[in-house]
C-alpha cells in the first residue's frame, strides 16, 4: 500500500470525494447478490431441517387426542393407556443415543433421511395397528425415529450455520418443537368437536414427506462431517454454497481442519475420566438440572393425558 495514498474525503473541483487505495476492494453488486442468495439458501436449509423438531413436537403431543380413539377401538384399560403413551419415549431414549453414533458413521444427512423413512413407517403402523401388542411395537419404533430427530437435527443445524448466528438457527428447531405441540392440539380439536373418525396421527406424514423431499433435493451434508471423513473438496463446495464468498468459506474450512487435527491428537475420554473433568461435569449437571426442572412441575400430565381427564 502506498504510504502517500490519502484515505478519506478530499475536496476535488469544489466537491468532496472519497479517495480509496487500490488495494482496498469495495463490495460489488455481485458480492451483495451472492451474499443474499447464500443467506436465503441457508434459511431454506435451516427451516427445512427444523421440520424434524416439528415432527418431534407433533409426534409426542398428538397422543393426547388419539388416546381416546385408541381406547375405544382397541379396548385399552388404564394401564394399557399409560404403557401406550410411555412406549414412545422408551423408543425415543434409545433413538437419541443411537442416532448420534449413526450420524458420526454415515453422516448427518443420511441419518436424517433414514429417520424420515422410519418415522413414516412407524406412523403408518401405529395408525393401522389392529391390536395392542402391534400398537405398542409401532409406538416404540416411532419413538426411535423421534428421538433420533432430537439428536441429529441440532447437530446438523449447528454445523451448517455460521458462528455469529448459530444460536438463532439452532433455535429454529426448538421453536418448531413447540409449534408441533401446538399443531397437534389444533389438529385434534375438530376431531373432538365434530366427533370425526379419521386418525389425526396421519397428519404428521405431510411434514415428514416435506422434510424427506428437502433432504433428498437440496439439503447438503455437514461440512464438518465431510472434513472428518476426508472429503475436503466436498466440504469446500458446501461451504461456498452457504457462505457469502469463497474467502470466508476457505477460512472456515481451514478452521475446521485445525479443530479436527487438535481433536485427533487428543485421547478420547473414558466415562470415569469424564467425571473428573470439572467443566464437563458442570455442563452435564446444568443440563440435567434444566431438564429435571422442566419435568418436575408435571407439565407432561396434561399434555399427554389432557383429553382423558
C-alpha atoms as a PDB file:
ATOM      1  CA  UNK A   1       0.000   0.000   0.000  1.00  0.00           C
ATOM      2  CA  UNK A   2       1.324   3.434  -0.909  1.00  0.00           C
ATOM      3  CA  UNK A   3       2.197   5.363   2.247  1.00  0.00           C
ATOM      4  CA  UNK A   4       1.410   8.632   0.481  1.00  0.00           C
ATOM      5  CA  UNK A   5      -2.068   7.463  -0.502  1.00  0.00           C
ATOM      6  CA  UNK A   6      -4.649   9.612   1.159  1.00  0.00           C
ATOM      7  CA  UNK A   7      -7.623   7.862   2.662  1.00  0.00           C
ATOM      8  CA  UNK A   8     -10.733   9.881   3.433  1.00  0.00           C
ATOM      9  CA  UNK A   9     -12.706  12.769   1.976  1.00  0.00           C
ATOM     10  CA  UNK A  10     -10.914  15.380  -0.109  1.00  0.00           C
ATOM     11  CA  UNK A  11     -12.008  18.480  -1.983  1.00  0.00           C
ATOM     12  CA  UNK A  12     -11.810  17.997  -5.768  1.00  0.00           C
ATOM     13  CA  UNK A  13     -13.170  20.700  -8.143  1.00  0.00           C
ATOM     14  CA  UNK A  14     -15.255  22.143  -5.352  1.00  0.00           C
ATOM     15  CA  UNK A  15     -16.804  18.765  -4.454  1.00  0.00           C
ATOM     16  CA  UNK A  16     -15.968  16.276  -1.778  1.00  0.00           C
ATOM     17  CA  UNK A  17     -14.860  12.837  -2.929  1.00  0.00           C
ATOM     18  CA  UNK A  18     -13.693   9.740  -1.100  1.00  0.00           C
ATOM     19  CA  UNK A  19     -10.229   8.521  -2.010  1.00  0.00           C
ATOM     20  CA  UNK A  20      -9.785   4.758  -1.644  1.00  0.00           C
ATOM     21  CA  UNK A  21      -6.450   2.971  -2.177  1.00  0.00           C
ATOM     22  CA  UNK A  22      -6.313   0.412  -4.965  1.00  0.00           C
ATOM     23  CA  UNK A  23      -5.526  -2.384  -2.508  1.00  0.00           C
ATOM     24  CA  UNK A  24      -8.930  -1.974  -0.872  1.00  0.00           C
ATOM     25  CA  UNK A  25     -11.696  -3.701  -2.799  1.00  0.00           C
ATOM     26  CA  UNK A  26     -15.165  -2.280  -2.370  1.00  0.00           C
ATOM     27  CA  UNK A  27     -18.111  -4.704  -2.359  1.00  0.00           C
ATOM     28  CA  UNK A  28     -19.694  -5.000  -5.761  1.00  0.00           C
ATOM     29  CA  UNK A  29     -23.287  -5.675  -6.725  1.00  0.00           C
ATOM     30  CA  UNK A  30     -22.390  -9.294  -7.449  1.00  0.00           C
ATOM     31  CA  UNK A  31     -20.992  -9.657  -3.916  1.00  0.00           C
ATOM     32  CA  UNK A  32     -24.251  -8.422  -2.416  1.00  0.00           C
ATOM     33  CA  UNK A  33     -26.212 -10.735  -4.708  1.00  0.00           C
ATOM     34  CA  UNK A  34     -24.074 -13.740  -3.715  1.00  0.00           C
ATOM     35  CA  UNK A  35     -24.428 -12.864  -0.021  1.00  0.00           C
ATOM     36  CA  UNK A  36     -28.205 -12.547  -0.315  1.00  0.00           C
ATOM     37  CA  UNK A  37     -28.563 -15.823  -2.205  1.00  0.00           C
ATOM     38  CA  UNK A  38     -26.383 -17.725   0.282  1.00  0.00           C
ATOM     39  CA  UNK A  39     -28.350 -16.265   3.205  1.00  0.00           C
ATOM     40  CA  UNK A  40     -31.640 -17.232   1.565  1.00  0.00           C
ATOM     41  CA  UNK A  41     -30.362 -20.736   0.825  1.00  0.00           C
ATOM     42  CA  UNK A  42     -29.125 -21.145   4.406  1.00  0.00           C
ATOM     43  CA  UNK A  43     -32.508 -20.020   5.749  1.00  0.00           C
ATOM     44  CA  UNK A  44     -34.276 -22.515   3.490  1.00  0.00           C
ATOM     45  CA  UNK A  45     -31.987 -25.307   4.682  1.00  0.00           C
ATOM     46  CA  UNK A  46     -32.416 -24.345   8.340  1.00  0.00           C
ATOM     47  CA  UNK A  47     -36.203 -24.278   8.312  1.00  0.00           C
ATOM     48  CA  UNK A  48     -36.328 -27.474   6.257  1.00  0.00           C
ATOM     49  CA  UNK A  49     -34.118 -29.344   8.718  1.00  0.00           C
ATOM     50  CA  UNK A  50     -36.065 -27.864  11.631  1.00  0.00           C
ATOM     51  CA  UNK A  51     -39.108 -29.787  10.385  1.00  0.00           C
ATOM     52  CA  UNK A  52     -37.554 -32.616  12.378  1.00  0.00           C
ATOM     53  CA  UNK A  53     -38.339 -30.593  15.501  1.00  0.00           C
ATOM     54  CA  UNK A  54     -41.907 -30.161  14.259  1.00  0.00           C
ATOM     55  CA  UNK A  55     -42.218 -33.941  13.924  1.00  0.00           C
ATOM     56  CA  UNK A  56     -40.865 -34.367  17.446  1.00  0.00           C
ATOM     57  CA  UNK A  57     -43.355 -31.923  18.958  1.00  0.00           C
ATOM     58  CA  UNK A  58     -46.317 -33.216  16.961  1.00  0.00           C
ATOM     59  CA  UNK A  59     -45.483 -36.884  17.432  1.00  0.00           C
ATOM     60  CA  UNK A  60     -45.155 -36.601  21.203  1.00  0.00           C
ATOM     61  CA  UNK A  61     -48.279 -34.476  21.749  1.00  0.00           C
ATOM     62  CA  UNK A  62     -50.830 -35.988  19.367  1.00  0.00           C
ATOM     63  CA  UNK A  63     -51.297 -38.918  21.759  1.00  0.00           C
ATOM     64  CA  UNK A  64     -53.489 -36.669  23.921  1.00  0.00           C
ATOM     65  CA  UNK A  65     -56.111 -36.544  21.161  1.00  0.00           C
ATOM     66  CA  UNK A  66     -55.518 -40.051  19.795  1.00  0.00           C
ATOM     67  CA  UNK A  67     -55.636 -41.926  23.085  1.00  0.00           C
ATOM     68  CA  UNK A  68     -59.416 -41.695  23.352  1.00  0.00           C
ATOM     69  CA  UNK A  69     -59.887 -43.245  19.899  1.00  0.00           C
ATOM     70  CA  UNK A  70     -57.264 -45.920  20.611  1.00  0.00           C
ATOM     71  CA  UNK A  71     -59.039 -46.829  23.834  1.00  0.00           C
ATOM     72  CA  UNK A  72     -62.382 -47.154  22.078  1.00  0.00           C
ATOM     73  CA  UNK A  73     -61.053 -49.158  19.119  1.00  0.00           C
ATOM     74  CA  UNK A  74     -58.650 -51.468  20.963  1.00  0.00           C
ATOM     75  CA  UNK A  75     -60.446 -51.537  24.336  1.00  0.00           C
ATOM     76  CA  UNK A  76     -57.452 -50.348  26.321  1.00  0.00           C
ATOM     77  CA  UNK A  77     -57.606 -50.200  30.109  1.00  0.00           C
ATOM     78  CA  UNK A  78     -55.915 -47.530  32.220  1.00  0.00           C
ATOM     79  CA  UNK A  79     -52.659 -49.481  32.467  1.00  0.00           C
ATOM     80  CA  UNK A  80     -52.553 -50.060  28.702  1.00  0.00           C
ATOM     81  CA  UNK A  81     -53.145 -46.365  28.080  1.00  0.00           C
ATOM     82  CA  UNK A  82     -50.168 -45.459  30.245  1.00  0.00           C
ATOM     83  CA  UNK A  83     -47.941 -48.054  28.572  1.00  0.00           C
ATOM     84  CA  UNK A  84     -49.031 -46.860  25.124  1.00  0.00           C
ATOM     85  CA  UNK A  85     -48.134 -43.268  25.959  1.00  0.00           C
ATOM     86  CA  UNK A  86     -44.817 -44.104  27.631  1.00  0.00           C
ATOM     87  CA  UNK A  87     -43.683 -46.536  24.933  1.00  0.00           C
ATOM     88  CA  UNK A  88     -42.974 -43.670  22.542  1.00  0.00           C
ATOM     89  CA  UNK A  89     -40.464 -42.163  24.964  1.00  0.00           C
ATOM     90  CA  UNK A  90     -38.796 -45.505  25.607  1.00  0.00           C
ATOM     91  CA  UNK A  91     -38.075 -45.712  21.900  1.00  0.00           C
ATOM     92  CA  UNK A  92     -37.068 -42.037  21.821  1.00  0.00           C
ATOM     93  CA  UNK A  93     -34.431 -42.582  24.517  1.00  0.00           C
ATOM     94  CA  UNK A  94     -32.764 -45.350  22.514  1.00  0.00           C
ATOM     95  CA  UNK A  95     -33.183 -43.381  19.286  1.00  0.00           C
ATOM     96  CA  UNK A  96     -31.431 -40.322  20.680  1.00  0.00           C
ATOM     97  CA  UNK A  97     -28.486 -42.445  21.816  1.00  0.00           C
ATOM     98  CA  UNK A  98     -28.187 -44.461  18.617  1.00  0.00           C
ATOM     99  CA  UNK A  99     -28.740 -41.615  16.150  1.00  0.00           C
ATOM    100  CA  UNK A 100     -25.773 -39.605  17.376  1.00  0.00           C
ATOM    101  CA  UNK A 101     -23.408 -42.509  16.753  1.00  0.00           C
ATOM    102  CA  UNK A 102     -25.056 -43.277  13.408  1.00  0.00           C
ATOM    103  CA  UNK A 103     -24.679 -39.641  12.340  1.00  0.00           C
ATOM    104  CA  UNK A 104     -20.939 -39.890  13.000  1.00  0.00           C
ATOM    105  CA  UNK A 105     -20.657 -43.069  10.934  1.00  0.00           C
ATOM    106  CA  UNK A 106     -22.811 -42.351   7.868  1.00  0.00           C
ATOM    107  CA  UNK A 107     -23.256 -38.577   8.020  1.00  0.00           C
ATOM    108  CA  UNK A 108     -25.919 -36.253   9.379  1.00  0.00           C
ATOM    109  CA  UNK A 109     -27.895 -36.050   6.133  1.00  0.00           C
ATOM    110  CA  UNK A 110     -28.091 -39.812   5.582  1.00  0.00           C
ATOM    111  CA  UNK A 111     -29.054 -40.323   9.204  1.00  0.00           C
ATOM    112  CA  UNK A 112     -31.946 -37.862   8.843  1.00  0.00           C
ATOM    113  CA  UNK A 113     -33.120 -39.494   5.609  1.00  0.00           C
ATOM    114  CA  UNK A 114     -33.185 -42.854   7.398  1.00  0.00           C
ATOM    115  CA  UNK A 115     -35.071 -41.323  10.325  1.00  0.00           C
ATOM    116  CA  UNK A 116     -37.671 -39.902   7.924  1.00  0.00           C
ATOM    117  CA  UNK A 117     -38.342 -43.355   6.489  1.00  0.00           C
ATOM    118  CA  UNK A 118     -38.538 -44.833   9.992  1.00  0.00           C
ATOM    119  CA  UNK A 119     -40.949 -42.095  11.064  1.00  0.00           C
ATOM    120  CA  UNK A 120     -43.247 -42.674   8.092  1.00  0.00           C
ATOM    121  CA  UNK A 121     -43.256 -46.456   8.617  1.00  0.00           C
ATOM    122  CA  UNK A 122     -43.788 -46.126  12.371  1.00  0.00           C
ATOM    123  CA  UNK A 123     -46.580 -43.598  11.906  1.00  0.00           C
ATOM    124  CA  UNK A 124     -48.440 -45.789   9.430  1.00  0.00           C
ATOM    125  CA  UNK A 125     -48.037 -48.896  11.588  1.00  0.00           C
ATOM    126  CA  UNK A 126     -49.225 -47.002  14.660  1.00  0.00           C
ATOM    127  CA  UNK A 127     -52.292 -45.696  12.843  1.00  0.00           C
ATOM    128  CA  UNK A 128     -53.218 -49.083  11.357  1.00  0.00           C
ATOM    129  CA  UNK A 129     -52.342 -51.349  14.305  1.00  0.00           C
ATOM    130  CA  UNK A 130     -55.247 -53.794  14.835  1.00  0.00           C
ATOM    131  CA  UNK A 131     -54.342 -54.794  18.397  1.00  0.00           C
ATOM    132  CA  UNK A 132     -52.450 -53.610  21.475  1.00  0.00           C
ATOM    133  CA  UNK A 133     -49.165 -55.574  21.001  1.00  0.00           C
ATOM    134  CA  UNK A 134     -48.718 -54.247  17.464  1.00  0.00           C
ATOM    135  CA  UNK A 135     -49.624 -50.738  18.594  1.00  0.00           C
ATOM    136  CA  UNK A 136     -47.041 -50.923  21.365  1.00  0.00           C
ATOM    137  CA  UNK A 137     -44.338 -52.119  18.957  1.00  0.00           C
ATOM    138  CA  UNK A 138     -45.225 -49.422  16.433  1.00  0.00           C
ATOM    139  CA  UNK A 139     -45.111 -46.717  19.109  1.00  0.00           C
ATOM    140  CA  UNK A 140     -41.634 -47.819  20.216  1.00  0.00           C
ATOM    141  CA  UNK A 141     -40.499 -47.858  16.589  1.00  0.00           C
ATOM    142  CA  UNK A 142     -41.986 -44.401  16.020  1.00  0.00           C
ATOM    143  CA  UNK A 143     -40.361 -43.110  19.194  1.00  0.00           C
ATOM    144  CA  UNK A 144     -36.973 -44.315  17.980  1.00  0.00           C
ATOM    145  CA  UNK A 145     -37.208 -42.021  14.952  1.00  0.00           C
ATOM    146  CA  UNK A 146     -38.497 -39.081  17.012  1.00  0.00           C
ATOM    147  CA  UNK A 147     -35.641 -39.425  19.487  1.00  0.00           C
ATOM    148  CA  UNK A 148     -33.209 -39.567  16.588  1.00  0.00           C
ATOM    149  CA  UNK A 149     -34.525 -36.264  15.252  1.00  0.00           C
ATOM    150  CA  UNK A 150     -33.999 -34.629  18.639  1.00  0.00           C
ATOM    151  CA  UNK A 151     -30.346 -35.656  18.475  1.00  0.00           C
ATOM    152  CA  UNK A 152     -29.366 -35.191  14.821  1.00  0.00           C
ATOM    153  CA  UNK A 153     -31.273 -32.032  13.830  1.00  0.00           C
ATOM    154  CA  UNK A 154     -29.457 -29.678  16.272  1.00  0.00           C
ATOM    155  CA  UNK A 155     -26.116 -31.160  15.206  1.00  0.00           C
ATOM    156  CA  UNK A 156     -26.760 -30.570  11.506  1.00  0.00           C
ATOM    157  CA  UNK A 157     -28.112 -27.056  12.088  1.00  0.00           C
ATOM    158  CA  UNK A 158     -25.147 -26.035  14.241  1.00  0.00           C
ATOM    159  CA  UNK A 159     -22.605 -27.381  11.753  1.00  0.00           C
ATOM    160  CA  UNK A 160     -24.209 -25.694   8.745  1.00  0.00           C
ATOM    161  CA  UNK A 161     -24.699 -22.282  10.368  1.00  0.00           C
ATOM    162  CA  UNK A 162     -22.015 -19.578  10.702  1.00  0.00           C
ATOM    163  CA  UNK A 163     -20.880 -18.875  14.257  1.00  0.00           C
ATOM    164  CA  UNK A 164     -22.376 -15.321  14.567  1.00  0.00           C
ATOM    165  CA  UNK A 165     -25.937 -16.600  14.034  1.00  0.00           C
ATOM    166  CA  UNK A 166     -25.540 -20.208  15.135  1.00  0.00           C
ATOM    167  CA  UNK A 167     -27.704 -19.796  18.225  1.00  0.00           C
ATOM    168  CA  UNK A 168     -30.502 -18.205  16.195  1.00  0.00           C
ATOM    169  CA  UNK A 169     -30.532 -21.009  13.634  1.00  0.00           C
ATOM    170  CA  UNK A 170     -30.419 -23.811  16.202  1.00  0.00           C
ATOM    171  CA  UNK A 171     -33.318 -22.098  17.983  1.00  0.00           C
ATOM    172  CA  UNK A 172     -35.418 -22.818  14.870  1.00  0.00           C
ATOM    173  CA  UNK A 173     -35.512 -26.433  16.000  1.00  0.00           C
ATOM    174  CA  UNK A 174     -36.767 -25.535  19.494  1.00  0.00           C
ATOM    175  CA  UNK A 175     -39.356 -23.192  18.011  1.00  0.00           C
ATOM    176  CA  UNK A 176     -40.601 -25.941  15.731  1.00  0.00           C
ATOM    177  CA  UNK A 177     -40.876 -28.384  18.652  1.00  0.00           C
ATOM    178  CA  UNK A 178     -43.400 -26.186  20.466  1.00  0.00           C
ATOM    179  CA  UNK A 179     -45.050 -25.339  17.131  1.00  0.00           C
ATOM    180  CA  UNK A 180     -45.538 -29.057  16.555  1.00  0.00           C
ATOM    181  CA  UNK A 181     -47.077 -29.407  20.007  1.00  0.00           C
ATOM    182  CA  UNK A 182     -49.467 -26.542  19.281  1.00  0.00           C
ATOM    183  CA  UNK A 183     -50.290 -28.016  15.872  1.00  0.00           C
ATOM    184  CA  UNK A 184     -51.159 -31.344  17.483  1.00  0.00           C
ATOM    185  CA  UNK A 185     -53.810 -29.737  19.683  1.00  0.00           C
ATOM    186  CA  UNK A 186     -55.124 -27.527  16.872  1.00  0.00           C
ATOM    187  CA  UNK A 187     -55.472 -30.523  14.563  1.00  0.00           C
ATOM    188  CA  UNK A 188     -57.048 -32.629  17.298  1.00  0.00           C
ATOM    189  CA  UNK A 189     -59.707 -30.071  18.231  1.00  0.00           C
ATOM    190  CA  UNK A 190     -62.016 -30.675  15.212  1.00  0.00           C
ATOM    191  CA  UNK A 191     -61.937 -34.421  15.855  1.00  0.00           C
ATOM    192  CA  UNK A 192     -63.260 -33.838  19.352  1.00  0.00           C
ATOM    193  CA  UNK A 193     -65.753 -31.126  18.457  1.00  0.00           C
ATOM    194  CA  UNK A 194     -67.077 -32.856  15.340  1.00  0.00           C
ATOM    195  CA  UNK A 195     -66.511 -36.427  16.581  1.00  0.00           C
ATOM    196  CA  UNK A 196     -64.737 -37.328  13.349  1.00  0.00           C
ATOM    197  CA  UNK A 197     -63.432 -40.834  12.852  1.00  0.00           C
ATOM    198  CA  UNK A 198     -60.263 -40.037  10.891  1.00  0.00           C
ATOM    199  CA  UNK A 199     -56.978 -40.745  12.655  1.00  0.00           C
ATOM    200  CA  UNK A 200     -55.241 -37.375  13.032  1.00  0.00           C
ATOM    201  CA  UNK A 201     -51.863 -39.038  13.590  1.00  0.00           C
ATOM    202  CA  UNK A 202     -51.600 -39.388   9.816  1.00  0.00           C
ATOM    203  CA  UNK A 203     -51.405 -35.590   9.518  1.00  0.00           C
ATOM    204  CA  UNK A 204     -47.764 -35.746  10.658  1.00  0.00           C
ATOM    205  CA  UNK A 205     -46.918 -37.584   7.443  1.00  0.00           C
ATOM    206  CA  UNK A 206     -47.095 -34.320   5.488  1.00  0.00           C
ATOM    207  CA  UNK A 207     -44.194 -32.522   7.260  1.00  0.00           C
ATOM    208  CA  UNK A 208     -42.285 -35.830   7.246  1.00  0.00           C
ATOM    209  CA  UNK A 209     -42.625 -36.067   3.473  1.00  0.00           C
ATOM    210  CA  UNK A 210     -41.635 -32.397   3.112  1.00  0.00           C
ATOM    211  CA  UNK A 211     -38.517 -32.969   5.210  1.00  0.00           C
ATOM    212  CA  UNK A 212     -37.629 -36.096   3.253  1.00  0.00           C
ATOM    213  CA  UNK A 213     -38.059 -34.226  -0.042  1.00  0.00           C
ATOM    214  CA  UNK A 214     -35.867 -31.362   1.170  1.00  0.00           C
ATOM    215  CA  UNK A 215     -33.147 -33.757   2.336  1.00  0.00           C
ATOM    216  CA  UNK A 216     -33.134 -35.583  -0.980  1.00  0.00           C
ATOM    217  CA  UNK A 217     -33.281 -32.448  -3.153  1.00  0.00           C
ATOM    218  CA  UNK A 218     -31.154 -29.652  -1.713  1.00  0.00           C
ATOM    219  CA  UNK A 219     -30.041 -30.033   1.927  1.00  0.00           C
ATOM    220  CA  UNK A 220     -26.248 -30.587   1.891  1.00  0.00           C
ATOM    221  CA  UNK A 221     -24.144 -32.742   4.145  1.00  0.00           C
ATOM    222  CA  UNK A 222     -22.418 -31.189   7.140  1.00  0.00           C
ATOM    223  CA  UNK A 223     -19.030 -29.736   6.118  1.00  0.00           C
ATOM    224  CA  UNK A 224     -17.553 -30.779   9.459  1.00  0.00           C
ATOM    225  CA  UNK A 225     -18.532 -34.392   8.878  1.00  0.00           C
ATOM    226  CA  UNK A 226     -17.143 -34.224   5.341  1.00  0.00           C
ATOM    227  CA  UNK A 227     -13.813 -32.971   6.697  1.00  0.00           C
ATOM    228  CA  UNK A 228     -13.747 -35.695   9.358  1.00  0.00           C
ATOM    229  CA  UNK A 229     -14.267 -38.302   6.623  1.00  0.00           C
ATOM    230  CA  UNK A 230     -11.510 -36.812   4.441  1.00  0.00           C
ATOM    231  CA  UNK A 231     -13.764 -35.212   1.796  1.00  0.00           C
ATOM    232  CA  UNK A 232     -12.136 -31.769   1.763  1.00  0.00           C
ATOM    233  CA  UNK A 233     -13.267 -30.798  -1.733  1.00  0.00           C
ATOM    234  CA  UNK A 234     -16.887 -31.643  -0.998  1.00  0.00           C
ATOM    235  CA  UNK A 235     -16.729 -29.689   2.259  1.00  0.00           C
ATOM    236  CA  UNK A 236     -15.415 -26.624   0.422  1.00  0.00           C
ATOM    237  CA  UNK A 237     -18.193 -26.879  -2.179  1.00  0.00           C
ATOM    238  CA  UNK A 238     -20.827 -26.989   0.573  1.00  0.00           C
ATOM    239  CA  UNK A 239     -19.282 -24.024   2.385  1.00  0.00           C
ATOM    240  CA  UNK A 240     -19.228 -21.998  -0.833  1.00  0.00           C
ATOM    241  CA  UNK A 241     -22.979 -22.582  -1.195  1.00  0.00           C
ATOM    242  CA  UNK A 242     -23.861 -21.423   2.333  1.00  0.00           C
ATOM    243  CA  UNK A 243     -21.292 -18.665   2.886  1.00  0.00           C
ATOM    244  CA  UNK A 244     -21.208 -15.190   1.251  1.00  0.00           C
ATOM    245  CA  UNK A 245     -17.898 -15.673  -0.572  1.00  0.00           C
ATOM    246  CA  UNK A 246     -15.136 -18.172  -1.272  1.00  0.00           C
ATOM    247  CA  UNK A 247     -12.677 -16.413   1.048  1.00  0.00           C
ATOM    248  CA  UNK A 248     -14.935 -16.889   4.054  1.00  0.00           C
ATOM    249  CA  UNK A 249     -15.570 -20.491   3.038  1.00  0.00           C
ATOM    250  CA  UNK A 250     -11.835 -21.125   2.744  1.00  0.00           C
ATOM    251  CA  UNK A 251     -11.160 -19.605   6.175  1.00  0.00           C
ATOM    252  CA  UNK A 252     -13.858 -21.711   7.817  1.00  0.00           C
ATOM    253  CA  UNK A 253     -12.574 -24.844   6.108  1.00  0.00           C
ATOM    254  CA  UNK A 254      -9.100 -24.163   7.498  1.00  0.00           C
ATOM    255  CA  UNK A 255     -10.583 -23.650  10.959  1.00  0.00           C
ATOM    256  CA  UNK A 256     -12.490 -26.934  10.739  1.00  0.00           C
ATOM    257  CA  UNK A 257      -9.350 -28.781   9.627  1.00  0.00           C
ATOM    258  CA  UNK A 258      -7.425 -27.282  12.544  1.00  0.00           C
ATOM    259  CA  UNK A 259     -10.113 -28.336  15.027  1.00  0.00           C
ATOM    260  CA  UNK A 260     -10.145 -31.848  13.591  1.00  0.00           C
ATOM    261  CA  UNK A 261      -6.363 -32.061  13.890  1.00  0.00           C
ATOM    262  CA  UNK A 262      -6.496 -30.935  17.518  1.00  0.00           C
ATOM    263  CA  UNK A 263      -9.211 -33.464  18.334  1.00  0.00           C
ATOM    264  CA  UNK A 264      -7.382 -36.324  16.644  1.00  0.00           C
ATOM    265  CA  UNK A 265      -4.279 -35.546  18.696  1.00  0.00           C
ATOM    266  CA  UNK A 266      -6.127 -35.968  21.990  1.00  0.00           C
ATOM    267  CA  UNK A 267      -7.056 -39.217  23.680  1.00  0.00           C
ATOM    268  CA  UNK A 268     -10.761 -39.983  23.942  1.00  0.00           C
ATOM    269  CA  UNK A 269     -12.056 -39.557  27.477  1.00  0.00           C
ATOM    270  CA  UNK A 270     -13.381 -42.620  29.253  1.00  0.00           C
ATOM    271  CA  UNK A 271     -16.504 -42.371  31.395  1.00  0.00           C
ATOM    272  CA  UNK A 272     -14.560 -42.209  34.656  1.00  0.00           C
ATOM    273  CA  UNK A 273     -12.085 -39.677  33.280  1.00  0.00           C
ATOM    274  CA  UNK A 274     -15.051 -37.644  32.109  1.00  0.00           C
ATOM    275  CA  UNK A 275     -16.367 -37.459  35.677  1.00  0.00           C
ATOM    276  CA  UNK A 276     -13.075 -35.939  36.830  1.00  0.00           C
ATOM    277  CA  UNK A 277     -13.222 -33.147  34.238  1.00  0.00           C
ATOM    278  CA  UNK A 278     -14.803 -30.407  36.303  1.00  0.00           C
ATOM    279  CA  UNK A 279     -16.025 -28.191  33.476  1.00  0.00           C
ATOM    280  CA  UNK A 280     -17.596 -31.129  31.627  1.00  0.00           C
ATOM    281  CA  UNK A 281     -19.213 -32.370  34.804  1.00  0.00           C
ATOM    282  CA  UNK A 282     -20.675 -28.926  35.467  1.00  0.00           C
ATOM    283  CA  UNK A 283     -22.116 -28.759  31.939  1.00  0.00           C
ATOM    284  CA  UNK A 284     -23.792 -32.142  32.344  1.00  0.00           C
ATOM    285  CA  UNK A 285     -25.186 -31.274  35.769  1.00  0.00           C
ATOM    286  CA  UNK A 286     -26.531 -27.978  34.437  1.00  0.00           C
ATOM    287  CA  UNK A 287     -28.249 -29.737  31.545  1.00  0.00           C
ATOM    288  CA  UNK A 288     -29.717 -32.385  33.847  1.00  0.00           C
ATOM    289  CA  UNK A 289     -30.922 -29.682  36.228  1.00  0.00           C
ATOM    290  CA  UNK A 290     -32.703 -27.810  33.440  1.00  0.00           C
ATOM    291  CA  UNK A 291     -34.329 -30.998  32.156  1.00  0.00           C
ATOM    292  CA  UNK A 292     -35.396 -32.002  35.672  1.00  0.00           C
ATOM    293  CA  UNK A 293     -36.875 -28.567  36.399  1.00  0.00           C
ATOM    294  CA  UNK A 294     -38.924 -28.790  33.203  1.00  0.00           C
ATOM    295  CA  UNK A 295     -40.402 -32.181  34.055  1.00  0.00           C
ATOM    296  CA  UNK A 296     -40.778 -31.951  37.825  1.00  0.00           C
ATOM    297  CA  UNK A 297     -43.592 -29.384  37.531  1.00  0.00           C
ATOM    298  CA  UNK A 298     -45.762 -32.065  35.910  1.00  0.00           C
ATOM    299  CA  UNK A 299     -46.370 -30.396  32.560  1.00  0.00           C
ATOM    300  CA  UNK A 300     -46.329 -33.796  30.841  1.00  0.00           C
ATOM    301  CA  UNK A 301     -49.512 -34.994  32.553  1.00  0.00           C
ATOM    302  CA  UNK A 302     -51.972 -32.515  30.952  1.00  0.00           C
ATOM    303  CA  UNK A 303     -50.049 -32.562  27.676  1.00  0.00           C
ATOM    304  CA  UNK A 304     -50.283 -36.323  27.180  1.00  0.00           C
ATOM    305  CA  UNK A 305     -53.488 -37.131  29.079  1.00  0.00           C
ATOM    306  CA  UNK A 306     -55.414 -33.847  28.906  1.00  0.00           C
ATOM    307  CA  UNK A 307     -58.279 -35.206  26.813  1.00  0.00           C
ATOM    308  CA  UNK A 308     -58.787 -38.223  29.080  1.00  0.00           C
ATOM    309  CA  UNK A 309     -59.266 -36.262  32.313  1.00  0.00           C
END
